[in-house]
Short mmCIF file of C-alpha atoms in Angstrom, two decimals:
data_model
loop_
_atom_site.label_atom_id
_atom_site.label_comp_id
_atom_site.label_asym_id
_atom_site.label_seq_id
_atom_site.Cartn_x
_atom_site.Cartn_y
_atom_site.Cartn_z
CA MET A 1 44.21 54.68 -34.01
CA ASP A 2 47.62 55.69 -32.90
CA ALA A 3 49.99 52.81 -33.16
CA THR A 4 51.14 52.63 -29.25
CA VAL A 5 47.46 52.27 -28.39
CA LYS A 6 46.72 49.71 -30.88
CA ALA A 7 49.95 47.83 -29.72
CA MET A 8 48.04 47.80 -26.25
CA VAL A 9 44.72 46.86 -27.46
CA GLN A 10 46.71 43.95 -29.28
CA LYS A 11 48.14 43.20 -25.99
CA LEU A 12 45.13 43.05 -24.36
CA TYR A 13 43.34 40.85 -26.57
CA ALA A 14 46.12 38.23 -26.58
CA HIS A 15 45.85 38.23 -22.93
CA GLN A 16 42.54 37.51 -22.84
CA ILE A 17 42.41 34.77 -25.20
CA GLU A 18 45.03 33.20 -23.23
CA GLY A 19 42.78 33.71 -19.86
CA VAL A 20 40.83 31.70 -21.56
CA MET A 21 43.08 29.16 -22.37
CA PHE A 22 44.57 29.33 -18.60
CA HIS A 23 41.21 28.71 -16.90
CA THR A 24 40.37 25.75 -19.72
CA LEU A 25 43.57 24.37 -18.84
CA VAL A 26 43.27 24.44 -14.89
CA SER A 27 39.81 23.17 -15.27
CA ASN A 28 41.23 20.25 -16.82
CA THR A 29 44.23 19.55 -14.31
CA TYR A 30 41.28 19.84 -11.69
CA ALA A 31 38.99 17.15 -13.46
CA MET A 32 42.23 14.77 -13.77
CA LEU A 33 42.82 15.39 -9.78
CA GLY A 34 39.22 14.35 -9.41
CA ASP A 35 38.61 15.86 -6.11
CA TYR A 36 37.55 19.12 -6.56
CA LYS A 37 34.53 19.31 -8.90
CA LYS A 38 33.82 22.77 -7.58
CA MET A 39 36.71 24.30 -9.19
CA VAL A 40 36.09 22.23 -12.71
CA LYS A 41 33.09 24.45 -12.65
CA LYS A 42 35.11 27.56 -11.47
CA HIS A 43 37.13 27.69 -14.11
CA ASN A 44 34.97 26.29 -16.82
CA ALA A 45 32.74 29.71 -16.01
CA GLN A 46 36.02 31.32 -15.47
CA ALA A 47 36.80 30.96 -19.33
CA LEU A 48 33.71 31.74 -20.30
CA GLU A 49 33.49 34.99 -18.56
CA GLU A 50 37.07 35.65 -19.99
CA LEU A 51 35.88 35.05 -23.66
CA LYS A 52 32.33 37.04 -23.04
CA ASN A 53 35.14 39.97 -21.83
CA HIS A 54 37.29 39.25 -25.05
CA LEU A 55 34.25 39.76 -27.62
CA CYS A 56 32.35 42.68 -25.91
CA PHE A 57 35.82 44.75 -25.30
CA SER A 58 36.80 43.66 -29.08
CA ASP A 59 33.57 45.04 -30.12
CA TYR A 60 33.78 47.96 -28.05
CA ILE A 61 37.13 49.19 -29.46
CA ASN A 62 36.22 47.85 -33.41
CA CYS A 63 33.30 49.71 -32.93
CA LYS A 64 34.81 52.83 -31.76
CA HIS A 65 38.11 53.12 -34.09
CA LYS A 66 36.06 51.37 -36.91
CA GLU A 67 39.01 49.40 -37.29
CA ALA A 68 39.29 45.36 -36.93
CA ILE A 69 42.40 44.89 -34.86
CA GLN A 70 44.16 41.53 -34.08
CA PRO A 71 45.91 40.11 -31.16
CA SER A 72 49.26 39.96 -30.90
CA ALA A 73 50.74 36.32 -30.97
CA THR A 74 49.44 34.16 -28.01
CA ALA A 75 51.24 31.74 -26.48
CA LYS A 76 50.40 28.40 -24.12
CA PRO A 77 50.13 29.69 -20.71
CA THR A 78 52.19 27.79 -18.11
CA ILE A 79 49.96 27.21 -14.83
CA LEU A 80 52.70 24.82 -13.21
CA ALA A 81 56.32 24.85 -13.14
CA LYS A 82 55.99 20.93 -13.55
CA GLU A 83 52.96 19.84 -15.97
CA VAL A 84 50.69 17.57 -14.39
CA THR A 85 49.74 14.88 -16.87
CA GLU A 86 48.50 12.09 -15.02
CA ARG A 87 46.36 11.85 -11.68
CA PRO A 88 48.73 12.03 -8.60
CA ILE A 89 48.15 8.99 -6.44
CA SER A 90 48.36 10.24 -2.79
CA LYS A 91 45.81 12.79 -1.62
CA LEU A 92 48.75 15.15 -0.52
CA GLU A 93 50.13 15.29 -4.01
CA ARG A 94 47.11 16.01 -5.10
CA ASP A 95 46.51 18.73 -2.77
CA LEU A 96 49.99 20.41 -3.37
CA THR A 97 49.16 20.42 -7.29
CA HIS A 98 45.45 22.20 -5.91
CA LYS A 99 47.78 24.89 -4.06
CA ASN A 100 50.32 25.57 -7.09
CA LEU A 101 47.15 25.86 -9.24
CA MET A 102 45.80 28.45 -6.97
CA MET A 103 48.89 30.57 -6.40
CA SER A 104 49.08 30.21 -10.20
CA TRP A 105 45.68 31.60 -10.98
CA GLU A 106 46.51 34.32 -8.38
CA LYS A 107 49.57 35.36 -10.33
CA TRP A 108 47.90 35.34 -13.65
CA GLU A 109 45.29 37.58 -12.38
CA GLU A 110 47.73 40.25 -10.86
CA GLU A 111 49.47 40.06 -14.46
CA ALA A 112 46.00 40.93 -15.79
CA GLU A 113 45.86 43.79 -13.33
CA ALA A 114 48.96 45.29 -14.18
CA LEU A 115 47.81 45.09 -17.60
CA TYR A 116 44.98 46.62 -17.10
CA ASP A 117 46.92 49.40 -14.99
CA GLU A 118 49.45 50.00 -18.35
CA ALA A 119 46.33 50.01 -20.63
CA LEU A 120 44.81 53.08 -18.51
CA LYS A 121 47.98 54.75 -18.81
CA LEU A 122 47.65 55.16 -22.28
CA MET A 123 43.62 55.04 -22.62
CA PRO A 124 42.33 57.02 -19.45
CA ASP A 125 39.10 57.24 -20.50
CA CYS A 126 38.19 53.63 -21.72
CA GLU A 127 35.36 52.64 -19.61
CA MET A 128 35.62 49.19 -20.91
CA ILE A 129 39.17 48.85 -19.51
CA LYS A 130 37.87 50.53 -15.85
CA LYS A 131 35.13 47.90 -15.71
CA LEU A 132 37.87 44.72 -16.50
CA LYS A 133 40.25 46.50 -14.04
CA ILE A 134 37.32 46.24 -11.16
CA GLU A 135 36.80 42.85 -12.15
CA VAL A 136 40.05 41.46 -11.82
CA GLU A 137 40.57 43.31 -8.84
CA LYS A 138 37.39 41.12 -7.38
CA GLU A 139 38.68 37.95 -8.70
CA ILE A 140 42.53 38.17 -7.20
CA LYS A 141 40.29 39.04 -3.51
CA ASN A 142 38.62 36.43 -4.09
CA VAL A 143 41.36 33.93 -5.03
CA ILE A 144 43.38 35.27 -1.98
CA SER A 145 40.46 34.42 0.19
CA MET A 146 40.41 30.94 -1.14
CA LEU A 147 44.04 30.45 -0.44
CA ASN A 148 43.92 31.75 2.93
CA LYS A 149 40.72 29.28 3.73
CA TRP A 150 42.92 26.09 2.07
CA LYS A 151 45.92 26.69 4.05
#
């Protein structure tokens, strides 16, 4: 495998793993807020979907290229400008935290879309990346729709 392609695959792997971490952090934050049970379930499901996509993509790459590739270094995703460590007392503060989480989610998905675009320039025939890009485009529309309803 070409070194540039390998570096991109490692970057994609890292982003997918960070996606599992991101959605888990968001789910935990919603659980702490207490008012958003549907969002807890949504982000738990999203974390599982990220993990499934990562496993399928890594299997695809490893089988196609006959090479076990490790992700590049991952970092704990930042979900809020100010980390929430305890439940805000007022409903207004909890709603503001919810809005910040939604905006962070939209930003996260947009970063994923940009990464898939970058990957498709290097691997234009990779059907798996095309599929992941379509999924992230749907997710962005979903998040924007939920944000618009909330406003």
